[in-house]
Short mmCIF file of C-alpha atoms in Angstrom, two decimals:
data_model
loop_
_atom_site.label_atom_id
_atom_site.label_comp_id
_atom_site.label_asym_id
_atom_site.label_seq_id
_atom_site.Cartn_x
_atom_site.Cartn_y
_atom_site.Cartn_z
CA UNK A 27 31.22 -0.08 1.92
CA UNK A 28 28.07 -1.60 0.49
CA UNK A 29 25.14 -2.70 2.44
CA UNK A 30 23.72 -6.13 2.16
CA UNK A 31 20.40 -6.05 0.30
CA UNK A 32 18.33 -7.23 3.41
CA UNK A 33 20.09 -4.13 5.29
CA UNK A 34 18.04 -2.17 2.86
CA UNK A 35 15.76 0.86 4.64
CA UNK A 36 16.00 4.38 4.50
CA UNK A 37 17.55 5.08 7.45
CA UNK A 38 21.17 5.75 6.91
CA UNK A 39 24.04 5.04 9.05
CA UNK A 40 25.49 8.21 9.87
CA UNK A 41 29.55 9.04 9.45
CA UNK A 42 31.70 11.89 9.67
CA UNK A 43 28.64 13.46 7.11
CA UNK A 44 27.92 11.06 5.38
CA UNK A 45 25.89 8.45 4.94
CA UNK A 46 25.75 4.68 3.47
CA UNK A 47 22.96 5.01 0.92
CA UNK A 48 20.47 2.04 0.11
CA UNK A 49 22.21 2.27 -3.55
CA UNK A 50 25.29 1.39 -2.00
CA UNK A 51 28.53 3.63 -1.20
CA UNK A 52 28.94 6.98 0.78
CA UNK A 53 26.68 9.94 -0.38
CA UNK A 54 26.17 13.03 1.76
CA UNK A 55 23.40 13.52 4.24
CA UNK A 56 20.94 15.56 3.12
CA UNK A 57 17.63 16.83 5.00
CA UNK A 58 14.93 14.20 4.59
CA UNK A 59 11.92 15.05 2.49
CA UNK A 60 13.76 18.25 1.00
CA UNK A 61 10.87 20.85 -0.36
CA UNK A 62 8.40 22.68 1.27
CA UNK A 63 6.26 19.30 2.78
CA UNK A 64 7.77 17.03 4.86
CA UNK A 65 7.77 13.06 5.76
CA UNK A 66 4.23 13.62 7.60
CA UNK A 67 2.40 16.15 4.93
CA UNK A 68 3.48 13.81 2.30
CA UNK A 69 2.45 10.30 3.71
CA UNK A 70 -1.12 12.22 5.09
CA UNK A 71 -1.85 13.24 1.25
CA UNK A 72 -1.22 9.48 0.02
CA UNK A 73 -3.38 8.31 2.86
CA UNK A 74 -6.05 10.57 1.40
CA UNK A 75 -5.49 9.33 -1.78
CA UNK A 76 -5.89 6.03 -0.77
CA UNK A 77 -9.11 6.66 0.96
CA UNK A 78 -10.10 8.83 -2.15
CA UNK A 79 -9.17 6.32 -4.87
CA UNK A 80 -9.46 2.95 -3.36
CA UNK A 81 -11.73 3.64 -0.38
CA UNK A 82 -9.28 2.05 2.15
CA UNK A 83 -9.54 4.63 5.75
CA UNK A 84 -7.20 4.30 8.52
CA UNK A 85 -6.01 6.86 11.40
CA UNK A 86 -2.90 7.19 9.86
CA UNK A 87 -0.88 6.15 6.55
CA UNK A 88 0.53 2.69 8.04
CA UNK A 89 -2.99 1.68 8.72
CA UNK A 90 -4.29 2.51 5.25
CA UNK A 91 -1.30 0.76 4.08
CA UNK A 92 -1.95 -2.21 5.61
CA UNK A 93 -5.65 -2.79 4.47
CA UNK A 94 -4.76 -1.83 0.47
CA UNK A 95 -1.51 -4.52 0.60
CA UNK A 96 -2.57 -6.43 -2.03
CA UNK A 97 -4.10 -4.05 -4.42
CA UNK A 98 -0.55 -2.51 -4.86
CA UNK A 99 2.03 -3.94 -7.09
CA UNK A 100 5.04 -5.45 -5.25
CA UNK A 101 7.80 -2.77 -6.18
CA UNK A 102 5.12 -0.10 -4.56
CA UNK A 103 4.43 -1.96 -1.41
CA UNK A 104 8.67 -1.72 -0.83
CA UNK A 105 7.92 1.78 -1.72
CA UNK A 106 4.97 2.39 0.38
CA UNK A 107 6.57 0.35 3.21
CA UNK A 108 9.97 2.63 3.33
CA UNK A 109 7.33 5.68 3.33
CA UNK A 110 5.25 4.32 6.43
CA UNK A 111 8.80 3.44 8.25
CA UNK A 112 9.47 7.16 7.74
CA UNK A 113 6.35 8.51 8.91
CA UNK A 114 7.08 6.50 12.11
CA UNK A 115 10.31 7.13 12.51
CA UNK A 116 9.63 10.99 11.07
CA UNK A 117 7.63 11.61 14.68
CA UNK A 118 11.22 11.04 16.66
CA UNK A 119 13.21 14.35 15.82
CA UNK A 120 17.14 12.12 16.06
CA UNK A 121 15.81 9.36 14.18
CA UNK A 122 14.30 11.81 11.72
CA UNK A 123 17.72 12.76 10.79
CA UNK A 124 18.63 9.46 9.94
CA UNK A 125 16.54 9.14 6.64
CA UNK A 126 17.20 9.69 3.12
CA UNK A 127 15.41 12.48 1.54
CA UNK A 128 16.36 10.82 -2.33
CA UNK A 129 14.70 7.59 -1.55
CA UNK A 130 11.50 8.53 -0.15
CA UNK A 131 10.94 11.72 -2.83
CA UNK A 132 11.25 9.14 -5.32
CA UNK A 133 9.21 6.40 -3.42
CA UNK A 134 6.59 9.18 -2.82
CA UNK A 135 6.34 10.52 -6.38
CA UNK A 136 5.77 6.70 -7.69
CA UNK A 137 3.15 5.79 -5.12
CA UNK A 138 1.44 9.08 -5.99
CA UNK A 139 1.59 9.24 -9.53
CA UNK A 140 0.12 5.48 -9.41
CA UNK A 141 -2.41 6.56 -7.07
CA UNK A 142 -3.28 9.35 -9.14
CA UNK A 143 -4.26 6.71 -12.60
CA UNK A 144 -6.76 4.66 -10.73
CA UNK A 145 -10.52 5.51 -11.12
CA UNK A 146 -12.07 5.17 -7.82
CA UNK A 147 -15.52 4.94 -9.68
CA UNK A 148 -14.46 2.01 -11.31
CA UNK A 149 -12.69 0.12 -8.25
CA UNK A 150 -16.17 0.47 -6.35
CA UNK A 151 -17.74 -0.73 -9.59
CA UNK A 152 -15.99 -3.70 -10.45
CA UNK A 153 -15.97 -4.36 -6.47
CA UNK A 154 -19.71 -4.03 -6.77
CA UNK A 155 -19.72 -6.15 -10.05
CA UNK A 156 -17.41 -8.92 -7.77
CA UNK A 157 -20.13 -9.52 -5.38
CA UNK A 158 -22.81 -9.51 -7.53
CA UNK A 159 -21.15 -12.10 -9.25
CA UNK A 160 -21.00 -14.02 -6.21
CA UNK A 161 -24.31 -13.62 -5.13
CA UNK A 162 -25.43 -15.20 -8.70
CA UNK A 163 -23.50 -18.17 -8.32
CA UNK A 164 -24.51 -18.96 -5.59
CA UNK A 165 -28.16 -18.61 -5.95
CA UNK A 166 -27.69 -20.85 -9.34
CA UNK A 167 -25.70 -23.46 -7.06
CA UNK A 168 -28.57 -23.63 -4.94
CA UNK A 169 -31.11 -23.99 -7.77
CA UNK A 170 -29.25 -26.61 -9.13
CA UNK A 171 -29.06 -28.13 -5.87
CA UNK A 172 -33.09 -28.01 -5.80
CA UNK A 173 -33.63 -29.16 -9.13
CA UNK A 174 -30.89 -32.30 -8.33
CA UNK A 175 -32.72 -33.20 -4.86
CA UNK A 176 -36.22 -32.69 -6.76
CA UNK A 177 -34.89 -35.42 -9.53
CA UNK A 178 -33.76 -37.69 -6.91
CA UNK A 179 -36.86 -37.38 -4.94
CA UNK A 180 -38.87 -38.40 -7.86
CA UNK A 181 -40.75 -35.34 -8.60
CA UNK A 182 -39.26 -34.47 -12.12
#
């Protein structure tokens, strides 16, 4: 049986074992998160790599998630999003059962390797940079502002 792709999530749909995977087809259940860190020592480190690298804090790694959004690429939000769902869902020992270990080690090792590439020195840098930037057209607005009322006015 395949699953429709808006049915996509890593929770499985458990079977006599086995479980529809989000690939499609039956695969056997295995533990989620296999290794020695689970669902909730896994999404804490990417939370502190999020605060580390781009600066973004939250109480846990759904909040952090939700303030860096946009500064992920799309296929890492889908990853980032199954990862939060497990955390959640990772808190409720029978629903922990229900996710899929392959998914979310592979979602995991993407969203940390990508973490891991960005400079956090240069995010606050260019962010600095950004508002400076700002700042500087708007003061040049207003001077040209001046300088247009002064010319109307008469005095130049």
């Amino acid at each position: 049986m395949h699953i429709p792709p808006k049915a996509r999530s890593p929770i499985s749909r458990r079977r006599r074992g086995f479980a529809y995977c989000a690939a499609g087809g039956a695969c056997p259940i295995v533990p989620a998160m296999t290794g020695d860190m689970n669902i909730e020592h896994r999404a804490e480190a990417l939370r502190h790599l999020l605060n580390e690298r781009l600066g973004v804090g939250g109480r846990d790694f759904g909040s952090a998630l939700r303030r860096v959004r946009r500064r992920l690429p799309r296929h890492l939000r889908r990853q980032a999003d199954l990862i939060a769902e497990a955390e959640r869902m990772g808190r409720n020992p029978k629903l922990a059962r229900r996710l899929e270990g392959a998914a979310l080690d592979t979602a995991w090792r993407d969203l940390r390797d990508h973490l891991r590439k960005i400079d956090g020195a240069a995010v606050r840098r260019d962010r600095f940079l950004a508002w400076l930037s700002v700042i500087a057209f708007d003061l040049l607005l207003i001077a040209g502002a001046f300088v247009l009322w002064l010319w109307w006015r008469g005095y130049v």
